[in-house]
Tab-separated table of N, CA and C in Angstrom:
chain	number	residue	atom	x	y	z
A	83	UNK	N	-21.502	-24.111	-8.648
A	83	UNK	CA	-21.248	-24.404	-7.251
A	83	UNK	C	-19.872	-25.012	-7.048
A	84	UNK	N	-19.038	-25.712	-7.988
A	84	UNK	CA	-18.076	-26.473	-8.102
A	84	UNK	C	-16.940	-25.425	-7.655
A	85	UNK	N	-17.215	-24.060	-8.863
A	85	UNK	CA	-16.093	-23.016	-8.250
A	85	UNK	C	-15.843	-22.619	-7.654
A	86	UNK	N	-17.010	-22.858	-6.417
A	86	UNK	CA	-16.565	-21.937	-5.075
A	86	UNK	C	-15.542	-22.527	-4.230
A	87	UNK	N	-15.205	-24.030	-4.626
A	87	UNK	CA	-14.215	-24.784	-3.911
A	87	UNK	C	-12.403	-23.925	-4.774
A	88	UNK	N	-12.400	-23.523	-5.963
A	88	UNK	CA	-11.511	-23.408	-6.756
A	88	UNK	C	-11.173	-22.076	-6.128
A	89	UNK	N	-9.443	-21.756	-5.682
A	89	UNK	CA	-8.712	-20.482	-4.948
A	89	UNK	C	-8.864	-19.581	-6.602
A	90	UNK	N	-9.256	-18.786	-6.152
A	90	UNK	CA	-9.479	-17.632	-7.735
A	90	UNK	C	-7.495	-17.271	-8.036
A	91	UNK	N	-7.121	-17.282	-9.257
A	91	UNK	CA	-6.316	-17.078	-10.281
A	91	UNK	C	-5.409	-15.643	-9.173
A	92	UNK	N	-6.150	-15.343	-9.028
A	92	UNK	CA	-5.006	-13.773	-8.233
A	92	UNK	C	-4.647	-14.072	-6.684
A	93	UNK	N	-5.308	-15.148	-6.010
A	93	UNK	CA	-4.788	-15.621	-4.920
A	93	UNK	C	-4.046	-16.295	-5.264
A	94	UNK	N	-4.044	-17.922	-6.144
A	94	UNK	CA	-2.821	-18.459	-6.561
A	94	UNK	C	-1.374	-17.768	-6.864
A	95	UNK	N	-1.182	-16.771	-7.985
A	95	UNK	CA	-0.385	-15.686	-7.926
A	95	UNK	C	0.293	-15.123	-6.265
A	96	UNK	N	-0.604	-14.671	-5.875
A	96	UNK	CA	-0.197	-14.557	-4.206
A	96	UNK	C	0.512	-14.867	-3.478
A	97	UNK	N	-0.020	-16.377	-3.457
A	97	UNK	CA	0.512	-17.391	-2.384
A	97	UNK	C	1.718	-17.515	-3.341
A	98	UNK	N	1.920	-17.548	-4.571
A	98	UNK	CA	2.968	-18.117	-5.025
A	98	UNK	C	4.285	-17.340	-4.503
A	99	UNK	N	3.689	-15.984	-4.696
A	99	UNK	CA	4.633	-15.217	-4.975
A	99	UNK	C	5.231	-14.955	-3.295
A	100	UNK	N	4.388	-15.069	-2.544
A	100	UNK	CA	5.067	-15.325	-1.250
A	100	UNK	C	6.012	-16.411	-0.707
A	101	UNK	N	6.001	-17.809	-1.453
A	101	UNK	CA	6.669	-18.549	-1.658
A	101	UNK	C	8.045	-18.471	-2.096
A	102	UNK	N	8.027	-17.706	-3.299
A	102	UNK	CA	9.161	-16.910	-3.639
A	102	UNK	C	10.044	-16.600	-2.947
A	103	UNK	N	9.333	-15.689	-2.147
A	103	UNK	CA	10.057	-14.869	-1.492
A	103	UNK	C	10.588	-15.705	-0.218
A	104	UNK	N	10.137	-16.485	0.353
A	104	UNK	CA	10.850	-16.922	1.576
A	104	UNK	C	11.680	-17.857	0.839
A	105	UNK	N	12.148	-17.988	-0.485
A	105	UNK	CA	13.500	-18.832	-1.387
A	105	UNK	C	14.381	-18.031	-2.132
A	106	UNK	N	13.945	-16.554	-1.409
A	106	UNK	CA	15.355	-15.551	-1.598
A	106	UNK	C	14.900	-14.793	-3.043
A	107	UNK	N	14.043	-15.192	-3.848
A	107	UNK	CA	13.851	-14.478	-5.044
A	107	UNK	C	13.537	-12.780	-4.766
A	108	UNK	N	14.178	-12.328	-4.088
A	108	UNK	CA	13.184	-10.618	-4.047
A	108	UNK	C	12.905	-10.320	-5.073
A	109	UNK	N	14.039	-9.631	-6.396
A	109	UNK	CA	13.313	-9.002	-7.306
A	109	UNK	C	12.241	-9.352	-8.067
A	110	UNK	N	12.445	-10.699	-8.321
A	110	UNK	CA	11.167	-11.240	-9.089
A	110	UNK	C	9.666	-11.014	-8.245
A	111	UNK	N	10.197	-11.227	-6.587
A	111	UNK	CA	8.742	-11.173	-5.933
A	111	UNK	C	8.338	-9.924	-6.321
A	112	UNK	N	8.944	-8.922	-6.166
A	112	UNK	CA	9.230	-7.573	-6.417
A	112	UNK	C	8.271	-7.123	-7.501
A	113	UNK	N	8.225	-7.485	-8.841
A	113	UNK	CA	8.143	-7.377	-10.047
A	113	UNK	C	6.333	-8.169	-9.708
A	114	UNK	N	6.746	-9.385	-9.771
A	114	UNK	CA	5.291	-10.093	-9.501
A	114	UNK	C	4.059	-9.371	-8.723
A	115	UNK	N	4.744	-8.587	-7.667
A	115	UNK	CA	3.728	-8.163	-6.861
A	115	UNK	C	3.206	-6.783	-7.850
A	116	UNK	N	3.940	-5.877	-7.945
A	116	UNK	CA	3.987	-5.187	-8.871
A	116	UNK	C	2.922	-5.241	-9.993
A	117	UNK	N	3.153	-6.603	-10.793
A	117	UNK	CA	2.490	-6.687	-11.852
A	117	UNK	C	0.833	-7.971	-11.551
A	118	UNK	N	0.854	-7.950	-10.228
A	118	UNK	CA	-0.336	-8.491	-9.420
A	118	UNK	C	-1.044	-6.816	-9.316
A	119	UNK	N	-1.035	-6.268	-8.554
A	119	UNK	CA	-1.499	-4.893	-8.451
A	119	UNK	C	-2.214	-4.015	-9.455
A	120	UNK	N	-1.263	-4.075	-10.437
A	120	UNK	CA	-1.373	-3.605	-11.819
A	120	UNK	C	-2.572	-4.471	-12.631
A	121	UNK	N	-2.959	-5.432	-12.176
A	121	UNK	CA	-4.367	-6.494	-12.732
A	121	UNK	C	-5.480	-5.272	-12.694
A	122	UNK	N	-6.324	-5.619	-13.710
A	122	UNK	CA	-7.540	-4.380	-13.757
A	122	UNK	C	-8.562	-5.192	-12.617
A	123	UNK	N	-8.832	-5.885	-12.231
A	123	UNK	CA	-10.284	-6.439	-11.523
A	123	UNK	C	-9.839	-5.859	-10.130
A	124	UNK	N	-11.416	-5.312	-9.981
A	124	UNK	CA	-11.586	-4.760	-8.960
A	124	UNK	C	-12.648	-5.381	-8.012
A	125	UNK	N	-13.264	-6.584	-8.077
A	125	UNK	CA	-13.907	-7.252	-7.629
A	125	UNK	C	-13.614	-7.257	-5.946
A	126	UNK	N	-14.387	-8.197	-5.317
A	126	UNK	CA	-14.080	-8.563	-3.666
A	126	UNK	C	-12.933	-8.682	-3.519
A	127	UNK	N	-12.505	-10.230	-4.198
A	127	UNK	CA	-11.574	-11.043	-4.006
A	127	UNK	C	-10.104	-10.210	-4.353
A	128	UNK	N	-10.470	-9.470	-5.628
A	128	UNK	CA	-9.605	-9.037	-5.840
A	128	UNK	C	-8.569	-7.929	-5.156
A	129	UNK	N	-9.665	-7.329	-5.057
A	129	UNK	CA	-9.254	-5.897	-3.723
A	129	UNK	C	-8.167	-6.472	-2.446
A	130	UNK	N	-9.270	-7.724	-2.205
A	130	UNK	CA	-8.440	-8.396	-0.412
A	130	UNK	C	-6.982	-8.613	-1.227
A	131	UNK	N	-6.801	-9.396	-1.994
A	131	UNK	CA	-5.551	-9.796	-2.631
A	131	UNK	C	-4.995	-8.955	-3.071
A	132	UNK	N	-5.390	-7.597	-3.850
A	132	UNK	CA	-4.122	-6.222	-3.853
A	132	UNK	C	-3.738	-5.551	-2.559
A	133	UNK	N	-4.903	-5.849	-2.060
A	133	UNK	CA	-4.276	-5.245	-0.270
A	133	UNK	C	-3.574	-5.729	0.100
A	134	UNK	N	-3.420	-7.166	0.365
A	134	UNK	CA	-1.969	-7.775	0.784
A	134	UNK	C	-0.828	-7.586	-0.248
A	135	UNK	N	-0.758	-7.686	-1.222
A	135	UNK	CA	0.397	-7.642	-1.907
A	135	UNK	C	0.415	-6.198	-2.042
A	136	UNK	N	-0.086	-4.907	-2.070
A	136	UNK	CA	0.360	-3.784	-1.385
A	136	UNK	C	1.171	-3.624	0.194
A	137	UNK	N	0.551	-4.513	0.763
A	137	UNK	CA	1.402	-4.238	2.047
A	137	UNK	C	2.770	-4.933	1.890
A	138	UNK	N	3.074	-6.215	1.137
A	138	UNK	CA	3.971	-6.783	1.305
A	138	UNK	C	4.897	-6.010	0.521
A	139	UNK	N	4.495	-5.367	-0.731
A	139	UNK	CA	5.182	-5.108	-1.630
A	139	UNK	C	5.951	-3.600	-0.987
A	140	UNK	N	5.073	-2.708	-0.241
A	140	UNK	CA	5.953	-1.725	0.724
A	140	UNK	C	6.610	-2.323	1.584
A	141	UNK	N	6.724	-3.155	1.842
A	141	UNK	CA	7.290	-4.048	3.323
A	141	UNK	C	8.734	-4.003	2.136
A	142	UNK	N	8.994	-4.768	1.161
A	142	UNK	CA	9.934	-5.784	0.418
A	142	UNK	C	10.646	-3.991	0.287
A	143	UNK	N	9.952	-2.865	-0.324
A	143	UNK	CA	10.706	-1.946	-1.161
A	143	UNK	C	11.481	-1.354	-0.007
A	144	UNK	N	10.459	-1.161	1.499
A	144	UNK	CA	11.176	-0.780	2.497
A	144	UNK	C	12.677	-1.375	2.999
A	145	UNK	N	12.293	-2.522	3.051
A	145	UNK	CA	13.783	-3.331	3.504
A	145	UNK	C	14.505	-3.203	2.736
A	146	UNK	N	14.359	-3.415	1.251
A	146	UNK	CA	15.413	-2.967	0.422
A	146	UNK	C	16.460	-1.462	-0.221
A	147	UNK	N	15.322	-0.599	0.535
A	147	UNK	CA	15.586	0.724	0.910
A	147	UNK	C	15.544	1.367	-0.282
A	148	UNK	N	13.894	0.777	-1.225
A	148	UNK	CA	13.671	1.685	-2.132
A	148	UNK	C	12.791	2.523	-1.779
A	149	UNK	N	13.119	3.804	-1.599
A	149	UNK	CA	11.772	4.356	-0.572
A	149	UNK	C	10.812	5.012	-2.162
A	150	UNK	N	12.025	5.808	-2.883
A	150	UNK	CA	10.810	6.090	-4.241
A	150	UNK	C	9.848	4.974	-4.452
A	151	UNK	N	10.272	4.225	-5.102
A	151	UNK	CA	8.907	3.056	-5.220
A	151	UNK	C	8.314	2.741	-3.788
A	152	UNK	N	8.150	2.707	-2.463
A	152	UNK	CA	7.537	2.840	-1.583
A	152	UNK	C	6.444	4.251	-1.789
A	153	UNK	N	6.906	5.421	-2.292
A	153	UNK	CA	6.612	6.596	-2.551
A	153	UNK	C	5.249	6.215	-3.502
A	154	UNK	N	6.223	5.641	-4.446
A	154	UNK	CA	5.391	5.738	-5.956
A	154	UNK	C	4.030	4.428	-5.775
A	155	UNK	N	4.170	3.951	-4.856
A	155	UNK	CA	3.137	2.984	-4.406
A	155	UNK	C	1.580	3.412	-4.642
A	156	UNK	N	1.295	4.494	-3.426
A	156	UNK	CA	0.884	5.398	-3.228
A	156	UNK	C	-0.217	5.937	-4.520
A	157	UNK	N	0.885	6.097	-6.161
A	157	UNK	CA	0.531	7.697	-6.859
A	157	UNK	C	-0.233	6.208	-7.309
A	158	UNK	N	0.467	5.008	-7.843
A	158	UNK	CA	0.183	4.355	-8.852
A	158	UNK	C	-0.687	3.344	-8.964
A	159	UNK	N	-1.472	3.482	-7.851
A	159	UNK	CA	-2.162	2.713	-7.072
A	159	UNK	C	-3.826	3.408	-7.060
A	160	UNK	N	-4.000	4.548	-7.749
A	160	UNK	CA	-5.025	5.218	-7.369
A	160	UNK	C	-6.481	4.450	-7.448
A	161	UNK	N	-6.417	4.017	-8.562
A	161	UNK	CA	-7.512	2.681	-8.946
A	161	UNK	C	-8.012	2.156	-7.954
A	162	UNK	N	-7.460	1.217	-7.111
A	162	UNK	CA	-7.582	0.703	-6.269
A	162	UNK	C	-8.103	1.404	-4.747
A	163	UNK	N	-7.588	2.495	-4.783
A	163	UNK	CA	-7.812	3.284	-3.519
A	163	UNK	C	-8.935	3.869	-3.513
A	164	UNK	N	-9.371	4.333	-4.847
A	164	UNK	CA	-10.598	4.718	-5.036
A	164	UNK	C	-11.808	3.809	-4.965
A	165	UNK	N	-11.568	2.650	-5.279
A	165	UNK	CA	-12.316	1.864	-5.725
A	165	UNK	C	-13.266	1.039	-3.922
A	166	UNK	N	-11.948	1.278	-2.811
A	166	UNK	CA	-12.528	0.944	-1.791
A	166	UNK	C	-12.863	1.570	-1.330
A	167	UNK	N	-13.841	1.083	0.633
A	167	UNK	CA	-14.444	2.465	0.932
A	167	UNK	C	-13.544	3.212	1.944
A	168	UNK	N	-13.632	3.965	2.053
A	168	UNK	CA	-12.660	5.058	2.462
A	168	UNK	C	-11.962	4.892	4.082
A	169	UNK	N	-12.780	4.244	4.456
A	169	UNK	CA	-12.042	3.290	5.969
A	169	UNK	C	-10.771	2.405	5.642
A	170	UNK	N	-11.186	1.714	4.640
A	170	UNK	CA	-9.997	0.539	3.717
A	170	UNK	C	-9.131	1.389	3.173
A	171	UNK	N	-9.368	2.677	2.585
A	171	UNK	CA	-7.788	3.395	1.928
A	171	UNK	C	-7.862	3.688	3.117
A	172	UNK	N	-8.372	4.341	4.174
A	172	UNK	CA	-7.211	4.819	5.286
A	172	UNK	C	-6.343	3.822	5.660
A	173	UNK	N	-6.835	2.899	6.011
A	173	UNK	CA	-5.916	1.671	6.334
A	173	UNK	C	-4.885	1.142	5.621
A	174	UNK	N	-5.107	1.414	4.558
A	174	UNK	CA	-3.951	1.078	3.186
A	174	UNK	C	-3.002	1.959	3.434
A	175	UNK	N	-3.322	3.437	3.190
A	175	UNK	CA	-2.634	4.464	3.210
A	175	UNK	C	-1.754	4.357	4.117
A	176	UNK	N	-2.216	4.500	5.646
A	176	UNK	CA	-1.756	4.404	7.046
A	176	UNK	C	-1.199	3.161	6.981
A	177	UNK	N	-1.100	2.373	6.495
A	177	UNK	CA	0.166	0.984	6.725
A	177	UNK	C	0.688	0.885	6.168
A	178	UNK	N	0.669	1.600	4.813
A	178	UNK	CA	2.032	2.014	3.627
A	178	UNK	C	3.213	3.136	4.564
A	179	UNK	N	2.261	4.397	5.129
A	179	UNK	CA	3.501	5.099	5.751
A	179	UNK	C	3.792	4.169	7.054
A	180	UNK	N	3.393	3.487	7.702
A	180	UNK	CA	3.716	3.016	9.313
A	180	UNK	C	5.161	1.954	8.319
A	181	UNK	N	5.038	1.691	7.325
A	181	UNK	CA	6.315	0.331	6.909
A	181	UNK	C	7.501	1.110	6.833
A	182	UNK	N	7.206	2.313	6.471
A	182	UNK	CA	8.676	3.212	6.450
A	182	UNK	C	8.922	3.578	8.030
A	183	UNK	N	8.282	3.511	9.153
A	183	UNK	CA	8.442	4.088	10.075
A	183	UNK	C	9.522	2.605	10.545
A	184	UNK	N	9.569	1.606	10.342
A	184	UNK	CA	10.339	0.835	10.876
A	184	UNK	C	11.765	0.457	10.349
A	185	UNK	N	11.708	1.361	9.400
A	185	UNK	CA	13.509	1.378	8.764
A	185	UNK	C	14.151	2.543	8.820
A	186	UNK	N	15.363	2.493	9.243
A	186	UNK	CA	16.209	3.429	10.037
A	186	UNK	C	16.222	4.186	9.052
A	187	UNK	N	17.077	5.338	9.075
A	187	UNK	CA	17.297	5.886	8.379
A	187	UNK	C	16.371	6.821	7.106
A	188	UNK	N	14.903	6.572	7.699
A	188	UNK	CA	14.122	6.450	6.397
A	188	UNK	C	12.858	8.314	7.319
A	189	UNK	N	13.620	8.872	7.813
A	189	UNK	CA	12.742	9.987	8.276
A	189	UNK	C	12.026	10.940	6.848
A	190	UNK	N	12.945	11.482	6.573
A	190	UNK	CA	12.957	12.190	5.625
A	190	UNK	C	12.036	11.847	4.593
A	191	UNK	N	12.588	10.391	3.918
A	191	UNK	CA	11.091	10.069	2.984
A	191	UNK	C	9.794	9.836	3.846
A	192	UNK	N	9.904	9.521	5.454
A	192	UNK	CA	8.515	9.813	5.711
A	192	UNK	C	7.956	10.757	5.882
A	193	UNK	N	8.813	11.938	6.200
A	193	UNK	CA	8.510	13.433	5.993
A	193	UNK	C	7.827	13.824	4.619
A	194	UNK	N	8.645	13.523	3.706
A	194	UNK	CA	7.905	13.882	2.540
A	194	UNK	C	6.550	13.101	1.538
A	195	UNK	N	6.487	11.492	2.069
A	195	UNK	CA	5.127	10.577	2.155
A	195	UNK	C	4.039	11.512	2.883
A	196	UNK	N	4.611	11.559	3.869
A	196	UNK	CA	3.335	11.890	4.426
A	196	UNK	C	2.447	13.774	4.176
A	197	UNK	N	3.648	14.555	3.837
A	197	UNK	CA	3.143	15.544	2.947
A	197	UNK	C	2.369	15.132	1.303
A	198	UNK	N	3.147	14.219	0.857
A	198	UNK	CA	2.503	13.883	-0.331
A	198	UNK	C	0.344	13.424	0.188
A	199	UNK	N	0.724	12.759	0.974
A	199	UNK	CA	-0.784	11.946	1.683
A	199	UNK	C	-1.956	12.986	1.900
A	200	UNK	N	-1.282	13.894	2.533
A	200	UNK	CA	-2.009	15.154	3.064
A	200	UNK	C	-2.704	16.047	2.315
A	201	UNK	N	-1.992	16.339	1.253
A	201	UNK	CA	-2.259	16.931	-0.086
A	201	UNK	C	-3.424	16.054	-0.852
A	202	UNK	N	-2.730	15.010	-1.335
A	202	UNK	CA	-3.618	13.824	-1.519
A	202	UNK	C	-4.771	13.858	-0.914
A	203	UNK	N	-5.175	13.914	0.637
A	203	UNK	CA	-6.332	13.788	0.988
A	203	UNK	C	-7.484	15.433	1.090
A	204	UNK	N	-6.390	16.200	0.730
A	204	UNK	CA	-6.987	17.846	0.619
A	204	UNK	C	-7.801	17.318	-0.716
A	205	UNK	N	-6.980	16.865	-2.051
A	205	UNK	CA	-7.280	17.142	-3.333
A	205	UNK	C	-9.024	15.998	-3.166
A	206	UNK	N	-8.970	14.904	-2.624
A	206	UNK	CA	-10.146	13.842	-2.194
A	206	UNK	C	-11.332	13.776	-1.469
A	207	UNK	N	-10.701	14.872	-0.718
A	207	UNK	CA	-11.136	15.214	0.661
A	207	UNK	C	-11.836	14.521	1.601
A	208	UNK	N	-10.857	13.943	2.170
A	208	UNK	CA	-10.683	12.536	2.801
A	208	UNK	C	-10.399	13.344	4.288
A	209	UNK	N	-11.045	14.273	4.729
A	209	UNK	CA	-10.321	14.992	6.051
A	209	UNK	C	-9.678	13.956	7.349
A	210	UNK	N	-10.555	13.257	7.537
A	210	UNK	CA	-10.273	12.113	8.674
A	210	UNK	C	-9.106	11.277	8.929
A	211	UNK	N	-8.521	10.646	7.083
A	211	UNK	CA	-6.852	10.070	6.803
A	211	UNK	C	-6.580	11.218	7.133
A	212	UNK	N	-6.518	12.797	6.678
A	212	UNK	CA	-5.674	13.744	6.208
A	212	UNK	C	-5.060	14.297	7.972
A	213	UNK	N	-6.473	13.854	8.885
A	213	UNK	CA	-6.230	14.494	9.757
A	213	UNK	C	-4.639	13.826	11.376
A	214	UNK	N	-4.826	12.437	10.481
A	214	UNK	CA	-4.681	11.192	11.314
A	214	UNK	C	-2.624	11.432	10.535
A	215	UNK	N	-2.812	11.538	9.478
A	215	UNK	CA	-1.621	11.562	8.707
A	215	UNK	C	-0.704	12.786	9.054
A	216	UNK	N	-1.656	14.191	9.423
A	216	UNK	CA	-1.014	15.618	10.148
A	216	UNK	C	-0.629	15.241	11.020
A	217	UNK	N	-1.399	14.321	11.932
A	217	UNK	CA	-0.808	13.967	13.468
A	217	UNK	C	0.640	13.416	13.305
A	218	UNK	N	0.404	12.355	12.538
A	218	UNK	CA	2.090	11.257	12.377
A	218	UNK	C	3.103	12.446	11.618
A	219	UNK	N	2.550	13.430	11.233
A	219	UNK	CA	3.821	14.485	10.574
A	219	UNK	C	4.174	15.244	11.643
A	220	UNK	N	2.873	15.710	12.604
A	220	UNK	CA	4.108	16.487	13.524
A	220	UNK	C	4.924	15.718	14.692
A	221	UNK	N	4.410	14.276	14.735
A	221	UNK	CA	5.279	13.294	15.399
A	221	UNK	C	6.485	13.573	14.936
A	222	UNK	N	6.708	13.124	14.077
A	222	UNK	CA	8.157	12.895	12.765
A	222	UNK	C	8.717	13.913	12.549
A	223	UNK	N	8.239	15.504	12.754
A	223	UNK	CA	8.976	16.890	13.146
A	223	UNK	C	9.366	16.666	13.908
A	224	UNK	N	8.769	16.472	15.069
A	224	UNK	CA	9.348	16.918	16.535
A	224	UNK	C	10.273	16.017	16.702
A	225	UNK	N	10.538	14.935	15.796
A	225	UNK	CA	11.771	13.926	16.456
A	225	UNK	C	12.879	14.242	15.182
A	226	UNK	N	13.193	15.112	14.843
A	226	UNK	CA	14.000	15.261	13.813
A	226	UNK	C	14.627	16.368	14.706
């Protein structure tokens, strides 16, 4: 009963690593989040806590205008995506591409994210992301 007062080991990590980051460290946050993600537990706790440091960690690659690793988020991440229920990867999915939608310059890799997604959700068959993700592609045509 004692432990339920104790923040579990991958939230500490977390919070830390958000700390970090508002003291200018990017790459290390970078790396940390990275190698937070990369943790095998797939538990409750754990999931909520790769979900945020998935979002942050596309947020950090976006601003820094790594869109491959924004890309590679996505492939390397499958574990996790699988592991939730399929409402939660849409939501993952869909707020990994919406972080590229807010940096200039960045059409093109959302052109090709979101073909990657589509495919992705053919091979899963996830029709509902796949269908939601066609929509935001012919958005992102028609404004090109």
């Amino acid at each position: 009963e004692e432990d339920d007062d104790q923040p579990d080991p991958l939230e500490l990590r977390l919070a830390g690593l958000v700390s970090a980051e508002a003291g200018g460290a990017g790459g290390e946050v970078r790396e940390g989040l990275a190698a937070l993600l990369a943790d095998e537990r797939l538990d409750e706790i754990a999931v909520k806590v790769k979900e945020k440091a998935l979002y942050k960690l596309a947020r950090l690659y976006a601003e820094a205008r790594m869109f491959d690793e924004v890309q590679a988020l996505l492939q390397t991440n499958q574990l996790l995506l699988n592991a939730v229920p399929k409402a939660k990867t849409a939501k993952m999915v869909r707020t990994v591409v919406d972080v590229l939608g807010g940096v200039e310059g960045s059409m093109d890799v959302q052109v090709a994210l979101c073909h990657e997604v589509v495919a992705w959700c053919k091979r899963e068959k996830r029709t509902f992301l796949r269908q939601r993700i066609e929509s935001k592609l012919s958005a992102l045509l028609l404004r090109q």
